[in-house]
Amino acid sequence: MSKKPLPADAQAKLLRSAKKVMKNAHAPYSKFRVGAAILLTNGRVFSGCNVENASYGMTICAERTAIFSAVAQLGPKIEICAVAVTNDHRVPCSPCGACRQVIYEFGPDATIFFAGTRGPKQAHITELLPEGFRLQ
Ligand code: THU
């Protein structure tokens, strides 16, 4: 993928947004707080945290909270340029499979920034989700 890399200051800003919103997570069951921030091609940033439920399957991940919030605010024509994900355990945490599919829906050319075993990592969404599903 030949894509202009996100400048370091924009990366840092996105990560800061993810870390800030992580503090709002509702994670009493897993005790694993996650924060995500998405940068849209129009320059807007939206963030979200994981929100768990006593009925565990109702839990929503941080990435989807951020994306659904952006759609709720701006409508479905958003385009995700980058996503930053962070957690409060300082362990590697890339977006889960469901979130990868949702990122792909609105950001087929998105770059994902997340913690790796050897420091910060970045990957194109199609590396994380080859052959993402499309209805057309
Ligand atoms: N979680 C996220 O928020 N994003 C991910 O990509 C992976 C998992 C949340 C869901 C749950 O609240 C907690 O992390 C433990 O799985």
JSON list of N, CA, C and O and ligand atoms in Angstrom, two decimals, residues 27 30 32 34 50 52 59-63 93-96 99, ligand 1:
[
{"chain": "A", "resi": 27, "resn": "ALA", "atom": "N", "xyz": [-15.09, -1.38, 32.83]},
{"chain": "A", "resi": 27, "resn": "ALA", "atom": "CA", "xyz": [-14.51, -2.71, 32.67]},
{"chain": "A", "resi": 27, "resn": "ALA", "atom": "C", "xyz": [-14.37, -3.43, 34.01]},
{"chain": "A", "resi": 27, "resn": "ALA", "atom": "O", "xyz": [-13.29, -3.89, 34.39]},
{"chain": "A", "resi": 30, "resn": "SER", "atom": "N", "xyz": [-13.51, -7.60, 33.28]},
{"chain": "A", "resi": 30, "resn": "SER", "atom": "CA", "xyz": [-12.18, -7.99, 32.80]},
{"chain": "A", "resi": 30, "resn": "SER", "atom": "C", "xyz": [-11.07, -7.20, 33.49]},
{"chain": "A", "resi": 30, "resn": "SER", "atom": "O", "xyz": [-9.91, -7.60, 33.48]},
{"chain": "A", "resi": 32, "resn": "PHE", "atom": "N", "xyz": [-9.79, -4.74, 32.30]},
{"chain": "A", "resi": 32, "resn": "PHE", "atom": "CA", "xyz": [-8.89, -4.44, 31.17]},
{"chain": "A", "resi": 32, "resn": "PHE", "atom": "C", "xyz": [-9.49, -3.25, 30.44]},
{"chain": "A", "resi": 32, "resn": "PHE", "atom": "O", "xyz": [-10.42, -3.39, 29.65]},
{"chain": "A", "resi": 34, "resn": "VAL", "atom": "N", "xyz": [-9.65, -0.28, 27.79]},
{"chain": "A", "resi": 34, "resn": "VAL", "atom": "CA", "xyz": [-9.14, -0.02, 26.44]},
{"chain": "A", "resi": 34, "resn": "VAL", "atom": "C", "xyz": [-9.63, 1.34, 25.98]},
{"chain": "A", "resi": 34, "resn": "VAL", "atom": "O", "xyz": [-10.77, 1.73, 26.27]},
{"chain": "A", "resi": 50, "resn": "ASN", "atom": "N", "xyz": [-13.98, 0.81, 26.02]},
{"chain": "A", "resi": 50, "resn": "ASN", "atom": "CA", "xyz": [-14.81, -0.40, 26.12]},
{"chain": "A", "resi": 50, "resn": "ASN", "atom": "C", "xyz": [-15.86, -0.21, 27.21]},
{"chain": "A", "resi": 50, "resn": "ASN", "atom": "O", "xyz": [-15.61, 0.41, 28.24]},
{"chain": "A", "resi": 52, "resn": "GLU", "atom": "N", "xyz": [-18.38, -2.62, 29.28]},
{"chain": "A", "resi": 52, "resn": "GLU", "atom": "CA", "xyz": [-18.76, -4.02, 29.55]},
{"chain": "A", "resi": 52, "resn": "GLU", "atom": "C", "xyz": [-20.15, -4.08, 30.16]},
{"chain": "A", "resi": 52, "resn": "GLU", "atom": "O", "xyz": [-20.74, -3.06, 30.54]},
{"chain": "A", "resi": 59, "resn": "THR", "atom": "N", "xyz": [-20.95, -6.60, 25.85]},
{"chain": "A", "resi": 59, "resn": "THR", "atom": "CA", "xyz": [-19.80, -5.70, 25.88]},
{"chain": "A", "resi": 59, "resn": "THR", "atom": "C", "xyz": [-19.49, -5.15, 24.50]},
{"chain": "A", "resi": 59, "resn": "THR", "atom": "O", "xyz": [-19.59, -5.86, 23.51]},
{"chain": "A", "resi": 60, "resn": "ILE", "atom": "N", "xyz": [-19.10, -3.87, 24.48]},
{"chain": "A", "resi": 60, "resn": "ILE", "atom": "CA", "xyz": [-18.64, -3.30, 23.20]},
{"chain": "A", "resi": 60, "resn": "ILE", "atom": "C", "xyz": [-17.21, -2.82, 23.37]},
{"chain": "A", "resi": 60, "resn": "ILE", "atom": "O", "xyz": [-16.83, -2.27, 24.42]},
{"chain": "A", "resi": 61, "resn": "CYS", "atom": "N", "xyz": [-16.41, -3.05, 22.35]},
{"chain": "A", "resi": 61, "resn": "CYS", "atom": "CA", "xyz": [-15.00, -2.67, 22.38]},
{"chain": "A", "resi": 61, "resn": "CYS", "atom": "C", "xyz": [-14.83, -1.17, 22.16]},
{"chain": "A", "resi": 61, "resn": "CYS", "atom": "O", "xyz": [-15.70, -0.50, 21.59]},
{"chain": "A", "resi": 62, "resn": "ALA", "atom": "N", "xyz": [-13.67, -0.69, 22.58]},
{"chain": "A", "resi": 62, "resn": "ALA", "atom": "CA", "xyz": [-13.33, 0.72, 22.45]},
{"chain": "A", "resi": 62, "resn": "ALA", "atom": "C", "xyz": [-13.36, 1.20, 20.99]},
{"chain": "A", "resi": 62, "resn": "ALA", "atom": "O", "xyz": [-13.86, 2.28, 20.69]},
{"chain": "A", "resi": 63, "resn": "GLU", "atom": "N", "xyz": [-12.84, 0.37, 20.10]},
{"chain": "A", "resi": 63, "resn": "GLU", "atom": "CA", "xyz": [-12.76, 0.77, 18.69]},
{"chain": "A", "resi": 63, "resn": "GLU", "atom": "C", "xyz": [-14.14, 1.01, 18.10]},
{"chain": "A", "resi": 63, "resn": "GLU", "atom": "O", "xyz": [-14.39, 1.99, 17.40]},
{"chain": "A", "resi": 93, "resn": "CYS", "atom": "N", "xyz": [-2.06, -5.25, 22.26]},
{"chain": "A", "resi": 93, "resn": "CYS", "atom": "CA", "xyz": [-3.52, -5.37, 22.08]},
{"chain": "A", "resi": 93, "resn": "CYS", "atom": "C", "xyz": [-3.89, -4.74, 20.74]},
{"chain": "A", "resi": 93, "resn": "CYS", "atom": "O", "xyz": [-4.05, -3.52, 20.64]},
{"chain": "A", "resi": 94, "resn": "SER", "atom": "N", "xyz": [-3.97, -5.58, 19.72]},
{"chain": "A", "resi": 94, "resn": "SER", "atom": "CA", "xyz": [-4.44, -5.09, 18.42]},
{"chain": "A", "resi": 94, "resn": "SER", "atom": "C", "xyz": [-5.96, -5.25, 18.41]},
{"chain": "A", "resi": 94, "resn": "SER", "atom": "O", "xyz": [-6.51, -6.00, 19.21]},
{"chain": "A", "resi": 95, "resn": "PRO", "atom": "N", "xyz": [-6.65, -4.56, 17.51]},
{"chain": "A", "resi": 95, "resn": "PRO", "atom": "CA", "xyz": [-8.11, -4.67, 17.49]},
{"chain": "A", "resi": 95, "resn": "PRO", "atom": "C", "xyz": [-8.57, -6.11, 17.30]},
{"chain": "A", "resi": 95, "resn": "PRO", "atom": "O", "xyz": [-7.96, -6.88, 16.54]},
{"chain": "A", "resi": 96, "resn": "CYS", "atom": "N", "xyz": [-9.67, -6.47, 17.97]},
{"chain": "A", "resi": 96, "resn": "CYS", "atom": "CA", "xyz": [-10.20, -7.83, 17.83]},
{"chain": "A", "resi": 96, "resn": "CYS", "atom": "C", "xyz": [-10.77, -8.01, 16.42]},
{"chain": "A", "resi": 96, "resn": "CYS", "atom": "O", "xyz": [-10.93, -7.04, 15.66]},
{"chain": "A", "resi": 99, "resn": "CYS", "atom": "N", "xyz": [-13.82, -5.86, 15.49]},
{"chain": "A", "resi": 99, "resn": "CYS", "atom": "CA", "xyz": [-13.47, -4.45, 15.29]},
{"chain": "A", "resi": 99, "resn": "CYS", "atom": "C", "xyz": [-12.71, -4.24, 13.99]},
{"chain": "A", "resi": 99, "resn": "CYS", "atom": "O", "xyz": [-12.87, -3.21, 13.33]},
{"chain": "B", "resi": 1, "resn": "THU", "atom": "N1", "xyz": [-11.50, -5.00, 24.04]},
{"chain": "B", "resi": 1, "resn": "THU", "atom": "C1", "xyz": [-11.54, -3.83, 23.34]},
{"chain": "B", "resi": 1, "resn": "THU", "atom": "O1", "xyz": [-12.10, -2.83, 23.80]},
{"chain": "B", "resi": 1, "resn": "THU", "atom": "N2", "xyz": [-10.95, -3.81, 22.12]},
{"chain": "B", "resi": 1, "resn": "THU", "atom": "C2", "xyz": [-10.32, -4.86, 21.54]},
{"chain": "B", "resi": 1, "resn": "THU", "atom": "O2", "xyz": [-9.91, -4.77, 20.38]},
{"chain": "B", "resi": 1, "resn": "THU", "atom": "C3", "xyz": [-10.14, -6.10, 22.29]},
{"chain": "B", "resi": 1, "resn": "THU", "atom": "C4", "xyz": [-10.90, -6.22, 23.56]},
{"chain": "B", "resi": 1, "resn": "THU", "atom": "C5", "xyz": [-12.15, -5.03, 25.37]},
{"chain": "B", "resi": 1, "resn": "THU", "atom": "C6", "xyz": [-13.39, -5.89, 25.45]},
{"chain": "B", "resi": 1, "resn": "THU", "atom": "C7", "xyz": [-13.42, -6.25, 26.91]},
{"chain": "B", "resi": 1, "resn": "THU", "atom": "O3", "xyz": [-14.12, -5.23, 27.60]},
{"chain": "B", "resi": 1, "resn": "THU", "atom": "C8", "xyz": [-11.98, -6.25, 27.34]},
{"chain": "B", "resi": 1, "resn": "THU", "atom": "O4", "xyz": [-11.26, -5.59, 26.32]},
{"chain": "B", "resi": 1, "resn": "THU", "atom": "C9", "xyz": [-11.39, -7.63, 27.57]},
{"chain": "B", "resi": 1, "resn": "THU", "atom": "O5", "xyz": [-11.62, -8.44, 26.48]}
]
